[in-house]
GROMACS .gro file of N, CA and C in nm:
model
  339
    1MET      N    1  -1.759  -2.682  -0.489
    1MET     CA    2  -1.643  -2.738  -0.579
    1MET      C    3  -1.519  -2.659  -0.590
    2ASN      N    4  -1.370  -2.762  -0.521
    2ASN     CA    5  -1.148  -2.706  -0.469
    2ASN      C    6  -1.144  -2.740  -0.564
    3GLU      N    7  -1.113  -2.583  -0.686
    3GLU     CA    8  -1.043  -2.673  -0.748
    3GLU      C    9  -0.887  -2.556  -0.673
    4SER      N   10  -0.718  -2.570  -0.739
    4SER     CA   11  -0.600  -2.452  -0.769
    4SER      C   12  -0.571  -2.427  -0.834
    5PHE      N   13  -0.487  -2.367  -0.878
    5PHE     CA   14  -0.409  -2.314  -0.967
    5PHE      C   15  -0.289  -2.337  -0.896
    6GLU      N   16  -0.160  -2.362  -0.890
    6GLU     CA   17  -0.007  -2.343  -0.814
    6GLU      C   18   0.018  -2.337  -0.704
    7GLY      N   19  -0.123  -2.405  -0.685
    7GLY     CA   20  -0.105  -2.397  -0.544
    7GLY      C   21  -0.192  -2.313  -0.413
    8VAL      N   22  -0.318  -2.258  -0.604
    8VAL     CA   23  -0.391  -2.098  -0.503
    8VAL      C   24  -0.518  -2.101  -0.564
    9PRO      N   25  -0.574  -2.136  -0.397
    9PRO     CA   26  -0.707  -2.209  -0.452
    9PRO      C   27  -0.798  -2.103  -0.557
   10ILE      N   28  -0.869  -2.193  -0.564
   10ILE     CA   29  -0.994  -2.105  -0.658
   10ILE      C   30  -1.072  -2.121  -0.634
   11VAL      N   31  -1.199  -1.975  -0.577
   11VAL     CA   32  -1.301  -2.101  -0.570
   11VAL      C   33  -1.421  -1.928  -0.585
   12GLY      N   34  -1.572  -1.998  -0.545
   12GLY     CA   35  -1.687  -1.918  -0.575
   12GLY      C   36  -1.731  -1.887  -0.420
   13PRO      N   37  -1.818  -1.790  -0.421
   13PRO     CA   38  -1.911  -1.634  -0.433
   13PRO      C   39  -1.883  -1.898  -0.209
   14ASP      N   40  -1.977  -1.986  -0.222
   14ASP     CA   41  -2.062  -2.063  -0.156
   14ASP      C   42  -1.908  -2.110  -0.072
   15TYR      N   43  -1.813  -2.118  -0.108
   15TYR     CA   44  -1.663  -2.170  -0.092
   15TYR      C   45  -1.540  -2.094  -0.017
   16LEU      N   46  -1.596  -1.954  -0.053
   16LEU     CA   47  -1.498  -1.864   0.010
   16LEU      C   48  -1.469  -1.879   0.221
   17PRO      N   49  -1.539  -1.827   0.225
   17PRO     CA   50  -1.609  -1.917   0.467
   17PRO      C   51  -1.514  -1.962   0.471
   18ARG      N   52  -1.535  -2.121   0.432
   18ARG     CA   53  -1.469  -2.232   0.438
   18ARG      C   54  -1.324  -2.215   0.405
   19THR      N   55  -1.279  -2.199   0.225
   19THR     CA   56  -1.174  -2.163   0.272
   19THR      C   57  -1.090  -2.061   0.327
   20LEU      N   58  -1.097  -1.954   0.321
   20LEU     CA   59  -1.106  -1.915   0.461
   20LEU      C   60  -0.989  -1.939   0.602
   21SER      N   61  -1.130  -2.001   0.636
   21SER     CA   62  -1.064  -2.083   0.789
   21SER      C   63  -1.040  -2.194   0.724
   22LYS      N   64  -1.027  -2.185   0.671
   22LYS     CA   65  -0.907  -2.338   0.633
   22LYS      C   66  -0.797  -2.255   0.621
   23LEU      N   67  -0.804  -2.198   0.587
   23LEU     CA   68  -0.637  -2.096   0.555
   23LEU      C   69  -0.565  -2.085   0.687
   24GLY      N   70  -0.654  -1.986   0.811
   24GLY     CA   71  -0.652  -1.943   0.886
   24GLY      C   72  -0.634  -1.846   0.876
   25GLY      N   73  -0.500  -1.722   1.008
   25GLY     CA   74  -0.465  -1.597   0.959
   25GLY      C   75  -0.426  -1.587   1.103
   26LYS      N   76  -0.329  -1.457   1.149
   26LYS     CA   77  -0.357  -1.434   1.224
   26LYS      C   78  -0.427  -1.317   1.331
   27GLY      N   79  -0.477  -1.203   1.141
   27GLY     CA   80  -0.491  -1.076   1.163
   27GLY      C   81  -0.656  -1.102   1.215
   28LYS      N   82  -0.718  -0.933   1.271
   28LYS     CA   83  -0.792  -0.964   1.313
   28LYS      C   84  -0.901  -0.985   1.199
   29GLN      N   85  -1.060  -1.032   1.287
   29GLN     CA   86  -1.161  -1.083   1.170
   29GLN      C   87  -1.205  -1.033   1.091
   30ILE      N   88  -1.224  -1.024   0.996
   30ILE     CA   89  -1.289  -0.864   0.932
   30ILE      C   90  -1.506  -0.938   0.906
   31ASP      N   91  -1.481  -0.799   0.970
   31ASP     CA   92  -1.693  -0.811   1.015
   31ASP      C   93  -1.730  -0.736   0.852
   32VAL      N   94  -1.735  -0.874   0.748
   32VAL     CA   95  -1.820  -0.900   0.657
   32VAL      C   96  -1.937  -0.777   0.596
   33GLY      N   97  -1.992  -0.770   0.705
   33GLY     CA   98  -2.100  -0.633   0.676
   33GLY      C   99  -2.061  -0.490   0.661
   34GLU      N  100  -1.933  -0.495   0.795
   34GLU     CA  101  -1.841  -0.353   0.764
   34GLU      C  102  -1.804  -0.373   0.637
   35TRP      N  103  -1.729  -0.396   0.620
   35TRP     CA  104  -1.616  -0.459   0.478
   35TRP      C  105  -1.732  -0.379   0.375
   36LEU      N  106  -1.876  -0.434   0.373
   36LEU     CA  107  -1.932  -0.445   0.222
   36LEU      C  108  -2.065  -0.274   0.226
   37ALA      N  109  -2.004  -0.201   0.412
   37ALA     CA  110  -2.115  -0.084   0.404
   37ALA      C  111  -1.980  -0.002   0.422
   38GLY      N  112  -1.829  -0.011   0.411
   38GLY     CA  113  -1.779   0.088   0.320
   38GLY      C  114  -1.785   0.133   0.222
   39THR      N  115  -1.670   0.245   0.250
   39THR     CA  116  -1.697   0.362   0.186
   39THR      C  117  -1.578   0.327   0.025
   40TYR      N  118  -1.601   0.423  -0.021
   40TYR     CA  119  -1.485   0.279  -0.201
   40TYR      C  120  -1.436   0.489  -0.204
   41ALA      N  121  -1.241   0.441  -0.114
   41ALA     CA  122  -1.195   0.560  -0.164
   41ALA      C  123  -1.075   0.509  -0.235
   42PRO      N  124  -1.058   0.489  -0.346
   42PRO     CA  125  -0.949   0.470  -0.493
   42PRO      C  126  -0.877   0.577  -0.485
   43LEU      N  127  -0.754   0.555  -0.439
   43LEU     CA  128  -0.646   0.553  -0.487
   43LEU      C  129  -0.665   0.713  -0.628
   44PRO      N  130  -0.599   0.822  -0.661
   44PRO     CA  131  -0.548   0.862  -0.832
   44PRO      C  132  -0.524   0.675  -0.890
   45THR      N  133  -0.515   0.731  -1.019
   45THR     CA  134  -0.406   0.695  -1.093
   45THR      C  135  -0.295   0.758  -1.110
   46LEU      N  136  -0.257   0.726  -1.152
   46LEU     CA  137  -0.054   0.741  -1.105
   46LEU      C  138  -0.054   0.825  -1.186
   47VAL      N  139  -0.085   0.832  -1.316
   47VAL     CA  140  -0.021   0.970  -1.392
   47VAL      C  141  -0.140   1.113  -1.288
   48ALA      N  142  -0.248   1.092  -1.266
   48ALA     CA  143  -0.332   1.232  -1.175
   48ALA      C  144  -0.239   1.256  -1.062
   49ALA      N  145  -0.209   1.126  -0.994
   49ALA     CA  146  -0.105   1.212  -0.882
   49ALA      C  147   0.099   1.238  -1.006
   50ALA      N  148   0.084   1.200  -1.015
   50ALA     CA  149   0.219   1.281  -1.092
   50ALA      C  150   0.173   1.388  -1.141
   51LYS      N  151   0.065   1.413  -1.142
   51LYS     CA  152   0.090   1.574  -1.236
   51LYS      C  153   0.045   1.650  -1.152
   52GLN      N  154   0.076   1.651  -1.084
   52GLN     CA  155  -0.055   1.675  -0.893
   52GLN      C  156   0.111   1.652  -0.810
   53VAL      N  157   0.159   1.585  -0.897
   53VAL     CA  158   0.296   1.696  -0.843
   53VAL      C  159   0.392   1.778  -0.900
   54PHE      N  160   0.371   1.731  -1.048
   54PHE     CA  161   0.469   1.849  -1.093
   54PHE      C  162   0.417   1.967  -1.107
   55ARG      N  163   0.280   2.006  -1.126
   55ARG     CA  164   0.182   2.122  -1.060
   55ARG      C  165   0.242   2.174  -0.965
   56HIS      N  166   0.334   2.097  -0.840
   56HIS     CA  167   0.359   2.180  -0.718
   56HIS      C  168   0.226   2.140  -0.618
   57GLU      N  169   0.156   2.014  -0.661
   57GLU     CA  170  -0.027   2.034  -0.617
   57GLU      C  171   0.045   1.938  -0.448
   58PRO      N  172  -0.042   1.981  -0.375
   58PRO     CA  173  -0.063   1.896  -0.301
   58PRO      C  174  -0.130   1.796  -0.330
   59LEU      N  175  -0.054   1.654  -0.273
   59LEU     CA  176  -0.197   1.477  -0.295
   59LEU      C  177  -0.256   1.470  -0.195
   60ALA      N  178  -0.388   1.505  -0.216
   60ALA     CA  179  -0.476   1.416  -0.170
   60ALA      C  180  -0.435   1.304  -0.019
   61LEU      N  181  -0.491   1.385   0.128
   61LEU     CA  182  -0.515   1.280   0.218
   61LEU      C  183  -0.597   1.147   0.199
   62ILE      N  184  -0.562   1.076   0.143
   62ILE     CA  185  -0.505   0.921   0.155
   62ILE      C  186  -0.626   0.840   0.250
   63LYS      N  187  -0.684   0.778   0.204
   63LYS     CA  188  -0.778   0.688   0.393
   63LYS      C  189  -0.647   0.517   0.378
   64ARG      N  190  -0.647   0.546   0.249
   64ARG     CA  191  -0.544   0.432   0.243
   64ARG      C  192  -0.453   0.393   0.264
   65ALA      N  193  -0.382   0.506   0.271
   65ALA     CA  194  -0.226   0.533   0.246
   65ALA      C  195  -0.193   0.562   0.460
   66GLU      N  196  -0.304   0.612   0.554
   66GLU     CA  197  -0.251   0.618   0.699
   66GLU      C  198  -0.280   0.471   0.754
   67SER      N  199  -0.397   0.384   0.686
   67SER     CA  200  -0.372   0.242   0.722
   67SER      C  201  -0.281   0.204   0.719
   68ALA      N  202  -0.234   0.189   0.587
   68ALA     CA  203  -0.089   0.105   0.457
   68ALA      C  204   0.013   0.164   0.594
   69GLY      N  205  -0.016   0.249   0.647
   69GLY     CA  206   0.149   0.298   0.743
   69GLY      C  207   0.189   0.350   0.683
   70ILE      N  208   0.195   0.415   0.567
   70ILE     CA  209   0.232   0.487   0.471
   70ILE      C  210   0.310   0.640   0.526
   71PRO      N  211   0.226   0.696   0.542
   71PRO     CA  212   0.282   0.881   0.737
   71PRO      C  213   0.390   0.815   0.763
   72GLU      N  214   0.407   0.685   0.813
   72GLU     CA  215   0.557   0.609   0.900
   72GLU      C  216   0.621   0.602   0.834
   73LEU      N  217   0.588   0.554   0.668
   73LEU     CA  218   0.711   0.535   0.577
   73LEU      C  219   0.812   0.657   0.579
   74LEU      N  220   0.722   0.748   0.513
   74LEU     CA  221   0.800   0.884   0.475
   74LEU      C  222   0.863   0.915   0.607
   75ASP      N  223   0.890   0.877   0.691
   75ASP     CA  224   0.900   0.921   0.777
   75ASP      C  225   1.066   0.933   0.808
   76TRP      N  226   1.005   0.724   0.802
   76TRP     CA  227   1.191   0.640   0.846
   76TRP      C  228   1.208   0.703   0.728
   77LEU      N  229   1.191   0.719   0.689
   77LEU     CA  230   1.296   0.746   0.492
   77LEU      C  231   1.334   0.895   0.507
   78ARG      N  232   1.272   0.997   0.530
   78ARG     CA  233   1.369   1.135   0.557
   78ARG      C  234   1.437   1.097   0.670
   79ALA      N  235   1.435   1.050   0.810
   79ALA     CA  236   1.576   1.042   0.908
   79ALA      C  237   1.616   0.887   0.843
   80LEU      N  238   1.635   0.851   0.781
   80LEU     CA  239   1.717   0.797   0.693
   80LEU      C  240   1.794   0.902   0.643
   81VAL      N  241   1.767   0.894   0.533
   81VAL     CA  242   1.790   1.041   0.406
   81VAL      C  243   1.886   1.152   0.571
   82ASP      N  244   1.831   1.164   0.623
   82ASP     CA  245   1.905   1.331   0.727
   82ASP      C  246   2.015   1.160   0.802
   83GLU      N  247   2.085   1.132   0.828
   83GLU     CA  248   2.129   0.987   0.870
   83GLU      C  249   2.268   0.939   0.758
   84ALA      N  250   2.167   0.920   0.656
   84ALA     CA  251   2.274   0.907   0.521
   84ALA      C  252   2.430   1.011   0.550
   85LYS      N  253   2.332   1.219   0.501
   85LYS     CA  254   2.403   1.284   0.480
   85LYS      C  255   2.471   1.345   0.638
   86ALA      N  256   2.451   1.288   0.694
   86ALA     CA  257   2.510   1.354   0.832
   86ALA      C  258   2.649   1.264   0.871
   87HIS      N  259   2.631   1.104   0.760
   87HIS     CA  260   2.712   1.006   0.815
   87HIS      C  261   2.838   1.039   0.679
   88HIS      N  262   2.836   1.095   0.574
   88HIS     CA  263   2.822   1.024   0.416
   88HIS      C  264   2.758   0.927   0.407
   89GLU      N  265   2.667   0.897   0.377
   89GLU     CA  266   2.603   0.668   0.298
   89GLU      C  267   2.611   0.762   0.174
   90ARG      N  268   2.550   0.622   0.155
   90ARG     CA  269   2.410   0.597   0.038
   90ARG      C  270   2.328   0.515   0.075
   91HIS      N  271   2.230   0.515   0.147
   91HIS     CA  272   2.141   0.352   0.095
   91HIS      C  273   2.089   0.306  -0.019
   92LEU      N  274   2.072   0.237  -0.033
   92LEU     CA  275   1.943   0.125  -0.179
   92LEU      C  276   1.820   0.071  -0.049
   93VAL      N  277   1.772   0.134  -0.057
   93VAL     CA  278   1.578   0.150  -0.039
   93VAL      C  279   1.467   0.045  -0.118
   94LEU      N  280   1.456  -0.107  -0.045
   94LEU     CA  281   1.327  -0.095  -0.182
   94LEU      C  282   1.212  -0.148  -0.135
   95ILE      N  283   1.121  -0.164  -0.202
   95ILE     CA  284   1.035  -0.096  -0.176
   95ILE      C  285   0.921  -0.235  -0.196
   96THR      N  286   0.869  -0.334  -0.114
   96THR     CA  287   0.769  -0.411  -0.228
   96THR      C  288   0.664  -0.411  -0.179
   97GLY      N  289   0.547  -0.496  -0.245
   97GLY     CA  290   0.415  -0.441  -0.166
   97GLY      C  291   0.287  -0.496  -0.307
   98VAL      N  292   0.208  -0.616  -0.245
   98VAL     CA  293   0.112  -0.713  -0.362
   98VAL      C  294   0.051  -0.549  -0.456
   99PRO      N  295   0.008  -0.513  -0.568
   99PRO     CA  296   0.022  -0.388  -0.598
   99PRO      C  297  -0.128  -0.290  -0.611
  100GLY      N  298  -0.129  -0.219  -0.593
  100GLY     CA  299  -0.243  -0.091  -0.468
  100GLY      C  300  -0.171  -0.089  -0.407
  101SER      N  301  -0.121  -0.153  -0.313
  101SER     CA  302  -0.051  -0.126  -0.154
  101SER      C  303  -0.014   0.022  -0.140
  102GLY      N  304   0.057   0.102  -0.254
  102GLY     CA  305   0.103   0.264  -0.212
  102GLY      C  306   0.245   0.287  -0.284
  103LYS      N  307   0.306   0.157  -0.280
  103LYS     CA  308   0.422   0.158  -0.362
  103LYS      C  309   0.494   0.364  -0.440
  104THR      N  310   0.380   0.318  -0.586
  104THR     CA  311   0.420   0.426  -0.550
  104THR      C  312   0.368   0.573  -0.510
  105LEU      N  313   0.263   0.588  -0.462
  105LEU     CA  314   0.208   0.686  -0.369
  105LEU      C  315   0.381   0.709  -0.299
  106VAL      N  316   0.439   0.583  -0.215
  106VAL     CA  317   0.558   0.633  -0.128
  106VAL      C  318   0.625   0.739  -0.230
  107GLY      N  319   0.726   0.665  -0.340
  107GLY     CA  320   0.759   0.740  -0.439
  107GLY      C  321   0.788   0.872  -0.476
  108LEU      N  322   0.662   0.917  -0.514
  108LEU     CA  323   0.566   1.064  -0.547
  108LEU      C  324   0.573   1.091  -0.403
  109GLN      N  325   0.516   1.110  -0.354
  109GLN     CA  326   0.432   1.134  -0.197
  109GLN      C  327   0.693   1.109  -0.158
  110PHE      N  328   0.813   1.109  -0.124
  110PHE     CA  329   0.891   1.134  -0.036
  110PHE      C  330   0.976   1.284  -0.155
  111VAL      N  331   0.890   1.237  -0.301
  111VAL     CA  332   0.983   1.247  -0.407
  111VAL      C  333   0.939   1.459  -0.410
  112HIS      N  334   0.843   1.423  -0.308
  112HIS     CA  335   0.737   1.545  -0.356
  112HIS      C  336   0.741   1.647  -0.250
  113LEU      N  337   0.756   1.593  -0.110
  113LEU     CA  338   0.795   1.702   0.025
  113LEU      C  339   0.908   1.686   0.066
   0.00000   0.00000   0.00000
């Protein structure tokens, strides 16, 4: 039985494949077996990462950071800072994303390096 809350489908495991196929998508199809067999690599907690930064310890390399494009974002931010300095400008950068997408990690790594 399919239910929804404010337009967001609420489904159980029996209806999940059907609901996902209805929603469609333009991305690569996920291999469920590969995903279930994947390794669990959680991000450090915010407090643990902040402690590392303040002790001037390098933050651990995080697999998800690379797949989320965080290294490229950090490179872009550094280039933007260099450009702003050269032109005596200020820039406001807003970083958005779902919970757990790495926004805090970006901030910590940006101020750390």
